mmCIF file of C-alpha atoms and ligand atoms in Angstrom:
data_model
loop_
_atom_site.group_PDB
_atom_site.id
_atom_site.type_symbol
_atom_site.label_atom_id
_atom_site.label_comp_id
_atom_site.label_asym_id
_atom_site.label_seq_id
_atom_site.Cartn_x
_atom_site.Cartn_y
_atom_site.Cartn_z
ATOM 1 C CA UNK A 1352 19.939 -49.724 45.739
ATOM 2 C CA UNK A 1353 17.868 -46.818 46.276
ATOM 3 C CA UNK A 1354 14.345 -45.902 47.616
ATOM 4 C CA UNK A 1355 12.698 -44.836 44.507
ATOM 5 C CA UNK A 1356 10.311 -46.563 42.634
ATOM 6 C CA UNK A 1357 11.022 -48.820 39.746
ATOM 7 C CA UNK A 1358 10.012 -47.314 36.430
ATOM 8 C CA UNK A 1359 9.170 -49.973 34.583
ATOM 9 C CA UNK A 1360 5.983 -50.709 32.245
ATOM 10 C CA UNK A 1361 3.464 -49.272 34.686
ATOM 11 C CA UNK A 1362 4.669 -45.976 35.286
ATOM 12 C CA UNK A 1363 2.035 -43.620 33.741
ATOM 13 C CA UNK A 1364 5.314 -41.995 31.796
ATOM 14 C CA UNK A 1365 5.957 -45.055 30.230
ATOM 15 C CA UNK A 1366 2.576 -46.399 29.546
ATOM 16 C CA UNK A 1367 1.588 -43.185 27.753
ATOM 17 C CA UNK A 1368 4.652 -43.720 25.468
ATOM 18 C CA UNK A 1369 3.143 -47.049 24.694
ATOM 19 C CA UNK A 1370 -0.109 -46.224 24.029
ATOM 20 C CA UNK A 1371 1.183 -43.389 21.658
ATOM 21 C CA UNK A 1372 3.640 -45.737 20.038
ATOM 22 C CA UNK A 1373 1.233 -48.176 19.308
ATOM 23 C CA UNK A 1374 -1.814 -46.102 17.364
ATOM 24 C CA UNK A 1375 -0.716 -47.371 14.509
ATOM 25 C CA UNK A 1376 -2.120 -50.929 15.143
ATOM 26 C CA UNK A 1377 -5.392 -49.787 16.145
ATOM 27 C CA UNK A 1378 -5.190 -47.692 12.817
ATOM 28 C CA UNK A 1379 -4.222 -50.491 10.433
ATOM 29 C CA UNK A 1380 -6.480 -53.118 12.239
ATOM 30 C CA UNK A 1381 -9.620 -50.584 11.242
ATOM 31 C CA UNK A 1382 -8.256 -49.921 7.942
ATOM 32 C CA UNK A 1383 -7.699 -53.806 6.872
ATOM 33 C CA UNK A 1384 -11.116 -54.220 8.205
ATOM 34 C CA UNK A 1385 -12.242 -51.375 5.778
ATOM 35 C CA UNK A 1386 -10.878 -52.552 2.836
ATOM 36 C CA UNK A 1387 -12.081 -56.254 3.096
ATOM 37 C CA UNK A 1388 -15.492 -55.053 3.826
ATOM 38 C CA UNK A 1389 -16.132 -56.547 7.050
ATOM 39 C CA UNK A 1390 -19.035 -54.197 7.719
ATOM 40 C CA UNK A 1391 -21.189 -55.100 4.897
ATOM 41 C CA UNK A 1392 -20.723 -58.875 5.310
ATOM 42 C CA UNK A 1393 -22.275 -58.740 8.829
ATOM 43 C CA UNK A 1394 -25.123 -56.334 7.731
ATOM 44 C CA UNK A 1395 -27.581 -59.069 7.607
ATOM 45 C CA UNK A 1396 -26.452 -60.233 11.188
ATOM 46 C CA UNK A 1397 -23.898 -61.986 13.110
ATOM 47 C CA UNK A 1398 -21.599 -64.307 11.802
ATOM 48 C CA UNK A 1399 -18.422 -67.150 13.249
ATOM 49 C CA UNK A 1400 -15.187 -65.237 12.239
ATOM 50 C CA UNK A 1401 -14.661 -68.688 10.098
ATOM 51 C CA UNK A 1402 -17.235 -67.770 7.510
ATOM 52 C CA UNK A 1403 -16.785 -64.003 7.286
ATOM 53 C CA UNK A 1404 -12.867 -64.804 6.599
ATOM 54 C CA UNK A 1405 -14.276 -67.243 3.780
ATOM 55 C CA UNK A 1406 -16.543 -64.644 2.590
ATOM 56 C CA UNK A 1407 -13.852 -61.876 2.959
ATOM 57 C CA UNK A 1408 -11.314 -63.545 1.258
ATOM 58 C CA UNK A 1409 -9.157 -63.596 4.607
ATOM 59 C CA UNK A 1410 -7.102 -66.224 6.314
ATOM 60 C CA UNK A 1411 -9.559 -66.819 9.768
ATOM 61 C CA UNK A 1412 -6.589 -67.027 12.338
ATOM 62 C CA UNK A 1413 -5.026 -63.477 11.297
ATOM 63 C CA UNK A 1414 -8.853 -61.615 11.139
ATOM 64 C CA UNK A 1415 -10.163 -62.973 14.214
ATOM 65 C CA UNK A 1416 -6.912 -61.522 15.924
ATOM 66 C CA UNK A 1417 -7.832 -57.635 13.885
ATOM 67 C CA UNK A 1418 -11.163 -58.143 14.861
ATOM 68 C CA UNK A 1419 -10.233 -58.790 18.316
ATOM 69 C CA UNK A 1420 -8.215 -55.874 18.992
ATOM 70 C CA UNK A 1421 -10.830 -53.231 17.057
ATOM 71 C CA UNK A 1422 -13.388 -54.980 19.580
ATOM 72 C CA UNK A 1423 -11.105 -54.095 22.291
ATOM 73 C CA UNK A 1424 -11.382 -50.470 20.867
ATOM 74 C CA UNK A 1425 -14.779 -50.501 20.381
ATOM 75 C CA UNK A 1426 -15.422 -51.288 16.759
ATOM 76 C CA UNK A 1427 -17.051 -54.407 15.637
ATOM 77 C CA UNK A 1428 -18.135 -56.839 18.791
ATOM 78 C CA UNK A 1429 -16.541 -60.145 19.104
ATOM 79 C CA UNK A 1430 -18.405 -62.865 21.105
ATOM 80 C CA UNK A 1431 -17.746 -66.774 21.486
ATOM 81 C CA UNK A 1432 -15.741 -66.457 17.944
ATOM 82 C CA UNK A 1433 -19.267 -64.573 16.323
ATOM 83 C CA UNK A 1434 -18.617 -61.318 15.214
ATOM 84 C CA UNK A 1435 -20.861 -58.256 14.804
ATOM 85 C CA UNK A 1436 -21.243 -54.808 14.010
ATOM 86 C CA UNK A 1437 -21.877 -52.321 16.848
ATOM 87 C CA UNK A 1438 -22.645 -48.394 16.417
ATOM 88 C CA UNK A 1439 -19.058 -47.307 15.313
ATOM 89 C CA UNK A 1440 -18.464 -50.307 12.534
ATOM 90 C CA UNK A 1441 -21.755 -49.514 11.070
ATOM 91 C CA UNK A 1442 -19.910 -46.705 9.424
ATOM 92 C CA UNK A 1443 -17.500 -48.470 7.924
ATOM 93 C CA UNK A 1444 -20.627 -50.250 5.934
ATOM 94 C CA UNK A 1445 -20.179 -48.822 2.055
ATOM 95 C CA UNK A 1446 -22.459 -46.371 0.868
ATOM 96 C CA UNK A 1447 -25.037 -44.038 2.212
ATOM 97 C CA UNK A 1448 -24.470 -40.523 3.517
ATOM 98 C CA UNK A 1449 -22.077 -39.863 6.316
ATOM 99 C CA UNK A 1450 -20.269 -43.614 5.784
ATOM 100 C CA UNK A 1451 -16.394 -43.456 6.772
ATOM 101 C CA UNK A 1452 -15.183 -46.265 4.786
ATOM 102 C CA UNK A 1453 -13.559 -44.293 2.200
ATOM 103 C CA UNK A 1454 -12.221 -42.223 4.573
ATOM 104 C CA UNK A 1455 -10.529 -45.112 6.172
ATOM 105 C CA UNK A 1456 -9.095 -46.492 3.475
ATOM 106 C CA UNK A 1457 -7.697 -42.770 1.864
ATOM 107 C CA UNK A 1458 -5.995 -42.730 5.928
ATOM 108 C CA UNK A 1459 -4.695 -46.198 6.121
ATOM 109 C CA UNK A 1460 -3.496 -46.880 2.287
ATOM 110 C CA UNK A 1461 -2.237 -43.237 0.865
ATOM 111 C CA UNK A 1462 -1.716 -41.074 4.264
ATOM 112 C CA UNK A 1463 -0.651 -43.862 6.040
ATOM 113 C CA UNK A 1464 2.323 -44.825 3.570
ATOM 114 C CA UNK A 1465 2.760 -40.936 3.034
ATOM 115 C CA UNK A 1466 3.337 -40.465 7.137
ATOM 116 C CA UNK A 1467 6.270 -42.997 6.753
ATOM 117 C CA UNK A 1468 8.053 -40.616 5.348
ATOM 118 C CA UNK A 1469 7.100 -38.218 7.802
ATOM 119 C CA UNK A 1470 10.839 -37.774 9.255
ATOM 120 C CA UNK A 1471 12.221 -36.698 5.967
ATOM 121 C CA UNK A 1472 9.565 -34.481 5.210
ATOM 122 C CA UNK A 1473 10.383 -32.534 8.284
ATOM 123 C CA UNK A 1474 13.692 -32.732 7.915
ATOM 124 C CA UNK A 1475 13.603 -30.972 4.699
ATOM 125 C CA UNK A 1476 10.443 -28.790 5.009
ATOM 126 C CA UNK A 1477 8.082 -30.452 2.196
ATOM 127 C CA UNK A 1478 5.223 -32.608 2.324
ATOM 128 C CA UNK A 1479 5.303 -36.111 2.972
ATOM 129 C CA UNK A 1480 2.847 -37.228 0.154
ATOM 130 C CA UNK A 1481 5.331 -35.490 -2.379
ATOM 131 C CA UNK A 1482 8.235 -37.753 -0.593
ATOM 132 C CA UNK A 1483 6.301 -40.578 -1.013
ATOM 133 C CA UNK A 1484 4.364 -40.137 -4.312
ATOM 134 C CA UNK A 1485 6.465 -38.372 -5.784
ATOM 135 C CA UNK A 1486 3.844 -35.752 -6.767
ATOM 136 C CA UNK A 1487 1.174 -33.847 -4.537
ATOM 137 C CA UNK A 1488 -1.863 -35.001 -2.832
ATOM 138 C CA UNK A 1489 -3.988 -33.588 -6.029
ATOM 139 C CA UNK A 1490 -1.992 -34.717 -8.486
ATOM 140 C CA UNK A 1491 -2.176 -38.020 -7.678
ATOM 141 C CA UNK A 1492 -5.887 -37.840 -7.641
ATOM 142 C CA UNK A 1493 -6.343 -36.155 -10.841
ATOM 143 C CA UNK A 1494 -3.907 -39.191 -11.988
ATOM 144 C CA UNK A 1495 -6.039 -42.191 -10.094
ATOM 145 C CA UNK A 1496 -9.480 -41.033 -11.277
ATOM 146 C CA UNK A 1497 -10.454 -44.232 -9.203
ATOM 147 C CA UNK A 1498 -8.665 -42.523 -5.628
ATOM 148 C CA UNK A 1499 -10.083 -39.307 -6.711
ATOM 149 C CA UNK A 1500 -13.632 -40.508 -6.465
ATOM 150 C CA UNK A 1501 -12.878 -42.461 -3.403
ATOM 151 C CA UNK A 1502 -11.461 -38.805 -1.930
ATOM 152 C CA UNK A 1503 -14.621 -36.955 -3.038
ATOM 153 C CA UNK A 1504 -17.050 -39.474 -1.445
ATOM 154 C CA UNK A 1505 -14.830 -39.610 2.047
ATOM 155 C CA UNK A 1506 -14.799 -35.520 1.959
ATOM 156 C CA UNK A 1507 -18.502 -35.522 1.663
ATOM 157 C CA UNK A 1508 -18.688 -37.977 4.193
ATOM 158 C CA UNK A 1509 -18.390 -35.297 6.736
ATOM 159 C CA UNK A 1510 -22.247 -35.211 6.959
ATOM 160 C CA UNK A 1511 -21.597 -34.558 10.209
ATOM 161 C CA UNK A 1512 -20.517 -30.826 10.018
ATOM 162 C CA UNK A 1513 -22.258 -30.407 6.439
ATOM 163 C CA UNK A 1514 -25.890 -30.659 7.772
ATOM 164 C CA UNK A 1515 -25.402 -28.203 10.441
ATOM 165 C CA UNK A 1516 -24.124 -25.471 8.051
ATOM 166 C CA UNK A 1517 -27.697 -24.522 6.345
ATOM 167 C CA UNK A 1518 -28.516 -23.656 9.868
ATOM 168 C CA UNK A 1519 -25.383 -22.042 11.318
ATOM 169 C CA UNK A 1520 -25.535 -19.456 9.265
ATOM 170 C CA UNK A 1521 -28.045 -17.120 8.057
ATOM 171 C CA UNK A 1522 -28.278 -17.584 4.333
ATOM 172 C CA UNK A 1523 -31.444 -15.276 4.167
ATOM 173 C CA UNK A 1524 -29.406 -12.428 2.051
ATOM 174 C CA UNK A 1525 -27.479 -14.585 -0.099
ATOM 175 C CA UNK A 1526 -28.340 -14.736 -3.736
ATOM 176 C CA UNK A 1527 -26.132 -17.218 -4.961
ATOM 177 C CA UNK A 1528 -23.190 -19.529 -3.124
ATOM 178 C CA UNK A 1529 -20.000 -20.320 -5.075
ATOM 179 C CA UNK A 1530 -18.494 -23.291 -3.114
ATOM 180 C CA UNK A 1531 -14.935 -23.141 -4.348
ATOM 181 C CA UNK A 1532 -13.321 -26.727 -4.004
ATOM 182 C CA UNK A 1533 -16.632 -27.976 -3.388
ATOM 183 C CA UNK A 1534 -15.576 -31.595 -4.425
ATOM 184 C CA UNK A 1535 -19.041 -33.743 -5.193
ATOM 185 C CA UNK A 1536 -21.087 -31.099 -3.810
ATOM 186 C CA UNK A 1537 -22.382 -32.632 -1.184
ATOM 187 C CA UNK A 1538 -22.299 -29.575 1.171
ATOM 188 C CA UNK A 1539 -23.633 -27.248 -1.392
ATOM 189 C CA UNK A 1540 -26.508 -29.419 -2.272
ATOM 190 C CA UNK A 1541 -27.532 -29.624 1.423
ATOM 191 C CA UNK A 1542 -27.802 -25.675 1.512
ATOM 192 C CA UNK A 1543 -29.912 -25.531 -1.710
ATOM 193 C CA UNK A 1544 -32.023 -28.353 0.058
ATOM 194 C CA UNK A 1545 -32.600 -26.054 3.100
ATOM 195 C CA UNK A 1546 -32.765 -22.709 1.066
ATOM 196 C CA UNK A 1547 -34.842 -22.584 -2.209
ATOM 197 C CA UNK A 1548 -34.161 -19.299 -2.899
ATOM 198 C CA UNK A 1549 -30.591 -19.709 -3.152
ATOM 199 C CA UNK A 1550 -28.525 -20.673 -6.332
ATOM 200 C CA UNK A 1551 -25.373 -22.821 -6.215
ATOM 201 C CA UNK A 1552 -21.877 -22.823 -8.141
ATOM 202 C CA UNK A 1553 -19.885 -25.411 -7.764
ATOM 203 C CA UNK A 1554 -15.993 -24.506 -8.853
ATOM 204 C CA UNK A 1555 -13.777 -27.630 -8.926
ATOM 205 C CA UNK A 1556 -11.406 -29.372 -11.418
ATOM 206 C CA UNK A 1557 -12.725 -30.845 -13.902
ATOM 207 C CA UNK A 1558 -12.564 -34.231 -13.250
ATOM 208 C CA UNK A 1559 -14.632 -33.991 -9.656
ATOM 209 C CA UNK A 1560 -17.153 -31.864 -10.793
ATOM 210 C CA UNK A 1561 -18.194 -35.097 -13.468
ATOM 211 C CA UNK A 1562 -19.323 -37.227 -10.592
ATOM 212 C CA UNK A 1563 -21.446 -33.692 -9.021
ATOM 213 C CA UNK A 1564 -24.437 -34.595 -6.835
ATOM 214 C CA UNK A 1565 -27.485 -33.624 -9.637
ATOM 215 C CA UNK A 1566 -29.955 -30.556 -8.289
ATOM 216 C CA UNK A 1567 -31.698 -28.342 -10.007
ATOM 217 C CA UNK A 1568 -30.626 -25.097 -8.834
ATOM 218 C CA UNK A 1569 -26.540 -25.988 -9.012
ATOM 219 C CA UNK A 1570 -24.407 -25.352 -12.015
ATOM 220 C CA UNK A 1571 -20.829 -27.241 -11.937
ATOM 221 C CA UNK A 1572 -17.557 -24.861 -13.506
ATOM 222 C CA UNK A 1573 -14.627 -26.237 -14.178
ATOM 223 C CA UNK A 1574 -11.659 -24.123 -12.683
ATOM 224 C CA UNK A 1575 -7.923 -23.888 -11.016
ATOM 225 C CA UNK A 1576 -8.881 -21.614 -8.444
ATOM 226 C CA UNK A 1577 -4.648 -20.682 -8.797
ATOM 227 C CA UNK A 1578 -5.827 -18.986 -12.164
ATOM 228 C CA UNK A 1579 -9.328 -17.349 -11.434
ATOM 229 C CA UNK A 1580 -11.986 -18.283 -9.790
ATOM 230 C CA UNK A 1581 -15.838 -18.084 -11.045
ATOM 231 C CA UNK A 1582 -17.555 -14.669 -10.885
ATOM 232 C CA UNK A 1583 -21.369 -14.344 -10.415
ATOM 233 C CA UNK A 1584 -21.556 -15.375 -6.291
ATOM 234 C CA UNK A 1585 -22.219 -13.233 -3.462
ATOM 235 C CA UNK A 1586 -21.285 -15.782 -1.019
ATOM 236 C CA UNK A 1587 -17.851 -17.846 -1.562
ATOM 237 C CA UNK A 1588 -17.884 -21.136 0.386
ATOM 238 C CA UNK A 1589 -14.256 -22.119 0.796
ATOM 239 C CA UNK A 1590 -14.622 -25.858 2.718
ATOM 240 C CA UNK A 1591 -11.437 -27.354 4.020
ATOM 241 C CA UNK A 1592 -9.856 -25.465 1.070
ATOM 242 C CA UNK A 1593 -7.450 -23.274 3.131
ATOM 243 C CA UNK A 1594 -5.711 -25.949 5.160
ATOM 244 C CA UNK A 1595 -4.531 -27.765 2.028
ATOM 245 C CA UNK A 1596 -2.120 -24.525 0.947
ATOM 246 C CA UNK A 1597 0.773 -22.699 2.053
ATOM 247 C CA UNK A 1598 0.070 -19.069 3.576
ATOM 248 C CA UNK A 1599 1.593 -18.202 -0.375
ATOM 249 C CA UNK A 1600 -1.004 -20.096 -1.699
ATOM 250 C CA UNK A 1601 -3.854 -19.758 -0.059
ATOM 251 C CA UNK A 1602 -2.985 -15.627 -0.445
ATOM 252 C CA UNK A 1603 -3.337 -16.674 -4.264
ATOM 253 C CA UNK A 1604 -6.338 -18.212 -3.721
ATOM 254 C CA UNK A 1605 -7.920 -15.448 -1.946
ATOM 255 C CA UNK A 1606 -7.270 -12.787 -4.267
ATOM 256 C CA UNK A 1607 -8.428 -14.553 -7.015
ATOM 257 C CA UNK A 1608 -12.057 -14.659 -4.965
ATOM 258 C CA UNK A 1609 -11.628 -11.360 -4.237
ATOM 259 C CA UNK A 1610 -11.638 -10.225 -7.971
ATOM 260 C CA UNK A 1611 -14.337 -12.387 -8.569
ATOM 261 C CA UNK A 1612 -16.567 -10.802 -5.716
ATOM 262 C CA UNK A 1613 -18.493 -7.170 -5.433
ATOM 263 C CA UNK A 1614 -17.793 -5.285 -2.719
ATOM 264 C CA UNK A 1615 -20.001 -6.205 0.049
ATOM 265 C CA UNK A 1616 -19.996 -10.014 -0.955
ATOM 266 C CA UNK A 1617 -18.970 -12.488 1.707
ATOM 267 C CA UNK A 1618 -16.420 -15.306 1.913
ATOM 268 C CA UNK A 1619 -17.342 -18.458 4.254
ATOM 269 C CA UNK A 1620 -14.140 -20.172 4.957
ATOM 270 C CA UNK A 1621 -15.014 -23.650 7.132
ATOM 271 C CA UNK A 1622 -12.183 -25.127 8.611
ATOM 272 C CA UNK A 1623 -11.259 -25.781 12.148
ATOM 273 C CA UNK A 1624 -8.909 -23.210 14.417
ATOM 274 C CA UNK A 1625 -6.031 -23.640 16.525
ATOM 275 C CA UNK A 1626 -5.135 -24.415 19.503
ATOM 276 C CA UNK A 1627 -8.073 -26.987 19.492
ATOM 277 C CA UNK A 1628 -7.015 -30.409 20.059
ATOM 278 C CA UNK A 1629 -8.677 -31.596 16.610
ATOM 279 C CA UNK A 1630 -6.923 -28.802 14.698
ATOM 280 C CA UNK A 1631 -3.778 -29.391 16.167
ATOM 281 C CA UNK A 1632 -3.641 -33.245 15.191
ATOM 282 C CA UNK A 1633 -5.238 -32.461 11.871
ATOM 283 C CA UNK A 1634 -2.569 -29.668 11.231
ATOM 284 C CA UNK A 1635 0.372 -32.901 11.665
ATOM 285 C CA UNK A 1636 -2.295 -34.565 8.780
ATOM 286 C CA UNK A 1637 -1.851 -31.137 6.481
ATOM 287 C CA UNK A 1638 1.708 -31.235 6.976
ATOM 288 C CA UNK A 1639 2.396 -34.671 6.131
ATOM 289 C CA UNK A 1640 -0.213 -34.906 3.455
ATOM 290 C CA UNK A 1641 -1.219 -31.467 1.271
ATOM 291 C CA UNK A 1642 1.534 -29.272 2.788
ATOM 292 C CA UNK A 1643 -0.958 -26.919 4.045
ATOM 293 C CA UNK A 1644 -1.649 -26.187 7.889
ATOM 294 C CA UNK A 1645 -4.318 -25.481 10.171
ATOM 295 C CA UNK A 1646 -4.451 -21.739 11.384
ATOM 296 C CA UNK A 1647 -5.726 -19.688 14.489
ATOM 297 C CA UNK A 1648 -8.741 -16.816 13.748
ATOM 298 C CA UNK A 1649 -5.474 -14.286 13.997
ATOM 299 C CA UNK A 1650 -4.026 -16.589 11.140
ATOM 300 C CA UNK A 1651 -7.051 -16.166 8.984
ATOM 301 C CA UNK A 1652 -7.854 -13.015 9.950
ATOM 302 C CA UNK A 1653 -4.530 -11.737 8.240
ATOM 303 C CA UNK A 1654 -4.855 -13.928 5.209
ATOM 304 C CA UNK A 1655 -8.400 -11.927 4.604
ATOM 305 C CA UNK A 1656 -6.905 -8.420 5.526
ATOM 306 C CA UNK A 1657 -4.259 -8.835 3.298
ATOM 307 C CA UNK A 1658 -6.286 -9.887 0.091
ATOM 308 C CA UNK A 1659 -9.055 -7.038 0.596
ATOM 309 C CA UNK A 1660 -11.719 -8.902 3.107
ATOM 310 C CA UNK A 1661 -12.194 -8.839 6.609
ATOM 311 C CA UNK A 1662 -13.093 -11.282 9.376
ATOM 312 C CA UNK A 1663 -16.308 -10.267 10.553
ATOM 313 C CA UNK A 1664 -16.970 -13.557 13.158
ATOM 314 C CA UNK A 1665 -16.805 -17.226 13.751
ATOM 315 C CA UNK A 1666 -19.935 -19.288 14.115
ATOM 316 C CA UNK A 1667 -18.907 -22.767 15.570
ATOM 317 C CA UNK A 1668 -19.807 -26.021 13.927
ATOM 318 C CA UNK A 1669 -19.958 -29.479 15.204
ATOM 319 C CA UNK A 1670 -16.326 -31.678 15.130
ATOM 320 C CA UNK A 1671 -14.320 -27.989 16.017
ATOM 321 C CA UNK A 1672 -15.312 -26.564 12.421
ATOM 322 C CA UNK A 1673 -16.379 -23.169 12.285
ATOM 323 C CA UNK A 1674 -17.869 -21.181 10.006
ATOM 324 C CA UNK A 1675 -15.207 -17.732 9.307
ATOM 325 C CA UNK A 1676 -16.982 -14.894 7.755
ATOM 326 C CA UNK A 1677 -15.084 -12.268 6.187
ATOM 327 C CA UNK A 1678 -16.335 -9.412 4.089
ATOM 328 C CA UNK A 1679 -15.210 -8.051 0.499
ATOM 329 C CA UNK A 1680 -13.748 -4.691 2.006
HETATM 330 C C1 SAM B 1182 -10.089 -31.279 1.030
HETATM 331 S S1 SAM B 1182 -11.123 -31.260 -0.388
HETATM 332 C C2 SAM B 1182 -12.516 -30.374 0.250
HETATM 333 C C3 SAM B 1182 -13.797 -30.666 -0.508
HETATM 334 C C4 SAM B 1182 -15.038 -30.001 0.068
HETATM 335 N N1 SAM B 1182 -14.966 -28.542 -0.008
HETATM 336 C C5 SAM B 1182 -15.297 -30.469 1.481
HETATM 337 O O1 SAM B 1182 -15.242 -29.700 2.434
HETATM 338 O O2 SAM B 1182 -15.575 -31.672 1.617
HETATM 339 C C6 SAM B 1182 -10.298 -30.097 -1.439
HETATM 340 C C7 SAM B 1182 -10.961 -29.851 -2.772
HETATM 341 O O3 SAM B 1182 -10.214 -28.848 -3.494
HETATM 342 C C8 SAM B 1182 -10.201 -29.209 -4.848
HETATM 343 N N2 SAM B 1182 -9.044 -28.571 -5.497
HETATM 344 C C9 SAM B 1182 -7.729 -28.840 -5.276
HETATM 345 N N3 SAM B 1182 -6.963 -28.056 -6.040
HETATM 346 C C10 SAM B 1182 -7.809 -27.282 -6.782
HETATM 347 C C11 SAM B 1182 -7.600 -26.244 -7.728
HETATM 348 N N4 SAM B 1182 -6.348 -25.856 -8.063
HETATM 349 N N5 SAM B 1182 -8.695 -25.633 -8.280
HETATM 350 C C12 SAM B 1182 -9.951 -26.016 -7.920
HETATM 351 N N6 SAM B 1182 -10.213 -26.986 -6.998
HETATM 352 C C13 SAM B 1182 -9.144 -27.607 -6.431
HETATM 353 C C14 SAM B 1182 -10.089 -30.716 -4.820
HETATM 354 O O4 SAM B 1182 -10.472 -31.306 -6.053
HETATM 355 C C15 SAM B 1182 -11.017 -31.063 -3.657
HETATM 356 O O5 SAM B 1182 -12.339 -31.282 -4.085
#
């Protein structure tokens, strides 16, 4: 026998172990409630878990116990067996700007089977989605044209970040934006919306660029930005682009703008930086998922000196993004 306390269940060691351990349910709960469409069956109001199981195509005893447990973290409200949407399952309702249901459903069917292989992917240095898949993150979208559009909409369902860009930065000088990887074009039409004297190019495979947002002033080219990348811009918008590579890679990528670009032009690089506690989790998602990483300014700041640009500054977005400027030296 000794003095010392027992460790058991509510030691704060052990419970933060648990609580780690156990993300996954939360996860999956709000994913299976995603794909059944849960939040546009209660758009018109409350309903008794019976019915929106019946309407959902779900047996009522195994949803009411999802439901209860996202309730318990805050998504969905569960009352007397009547369910409802609150502020955070709103945005799992389909459609609209800014909606996170794809976004959901990419996490909890593709990235959440790719992350089970997680182990063996660090144990042999490549990416989990190749492990899994057995071909990369891109691949397999160019390959599920279905996925792919899913993909596109969830990217440009980070509204949050995209509206604040226009703003952030002081487009006033630039002629016209390139956005390299600019999936559906979502952020690209929300700068030609706030600046009508800009023109927009948006560079993507060919396959995204079908289902472009439509605007006047933005003309979609096909690319691999691997080969060459689209001359004509004096501003290259490079949007969660550099996380998905390798420092190799993204080196590629970079030199390839900077043959496309005059001296003087400008590269916009958006992507979060490290150590912050976003970056850092997505920078697990990168390695599991595309194979690419999250970097520090320093990390970016050599990528650009080494391929004929340099960082100039960071202007901070919403979520941890920032906007990284770095000049055509
Ligand atoms: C993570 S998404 C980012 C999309 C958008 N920029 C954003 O911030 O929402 C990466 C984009 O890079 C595009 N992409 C991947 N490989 C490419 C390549 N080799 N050439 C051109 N685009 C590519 C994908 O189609 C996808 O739209």
């Amino acid at each position: 026998m000794t003095d010392e306390a027992p460790s058991g269940p509510t030691d704060s060691g052990a419970r933060r172990i648990q609580e780690v351990a156990m993300g996954y349910y939360s996860s999956q709960a709000l994913y299976v409630a995603a794909e059944l469409g849960i939040a546009d069956l209660l758009e018109s109001g409350p309903m008794p878990v019976p019915d929106l199981a019946a309407a959902a195509g779900a047996d009522e005893d195994s949803l009411f116990r999802i439901l209860r447990l996202l309730a318990r973290d805050g998504v969905f409200e569960l009352s007397g067996g009547v369910a409802c949407l609150n502020q955070a399952a709103e945005q799992l309702k389909t459609g609209g700007q800014g909606t996170m249901r794809d976004l959901v459903v990419i996490f909890g069917r593709e990235f959440y089977r790719a992350f089970g292989e997680l182990l063996s992917a660090v144990r042999s240095g490549d990416d989990a989605f190749r492990v899994t898949f057995g071909r990369g993150l891109f691949e397999y979208l160019k390959e599920n044209p279905d996925r792919g559009r899913a993909f596109d909409r969830a990217m440009g369902a980070g509204a949050v970040f995209f509206n604040s860009v226009p703003d952030a930065y002081n487009f006033a000088p630039v002629t016209t934006v390139v956005d390299v990887g600019g999936g559906n074009g979502t952020l690209l039409g929300s700068i030609l919306a706030a600046h009508p004297h800009v023109e927009g190019i948006l560079f993507d495979a060919a396959p995204v660029i079908e289902s472009a947002v439509a605007h006047p002033r933005l003309t979609a080219v096909a690319g691999n930005f691997f080969n060459s990348i689209v001359e004509g811009g004096d501003a290259y918008l490079f949007s969660r682009i550099l996380h998905d590579w390798s420092d190799q890679q993204c080196l590629k990528i970079l030199a390839n703008c900077r043959r496309a670009i005059d001296p003087g032009g400008r590269i916009l690089v958006i992507e979060r930086l490290l150590p912050g506690a976003y970056a850092t989790a997505a920078d697990v998602n990168m390695l599991a998922v595309t194979g690419g990483r999250e970097r520090s300014r320093e990390e970016f700041a050599a990528l650009m000196s080494r391929t004929g640009f340099e960082l100039r500054r960071v202007i901070p977005l919403p979520l941890e993004y920032n906007v990284i400027e770095g000049a055509a030296v």
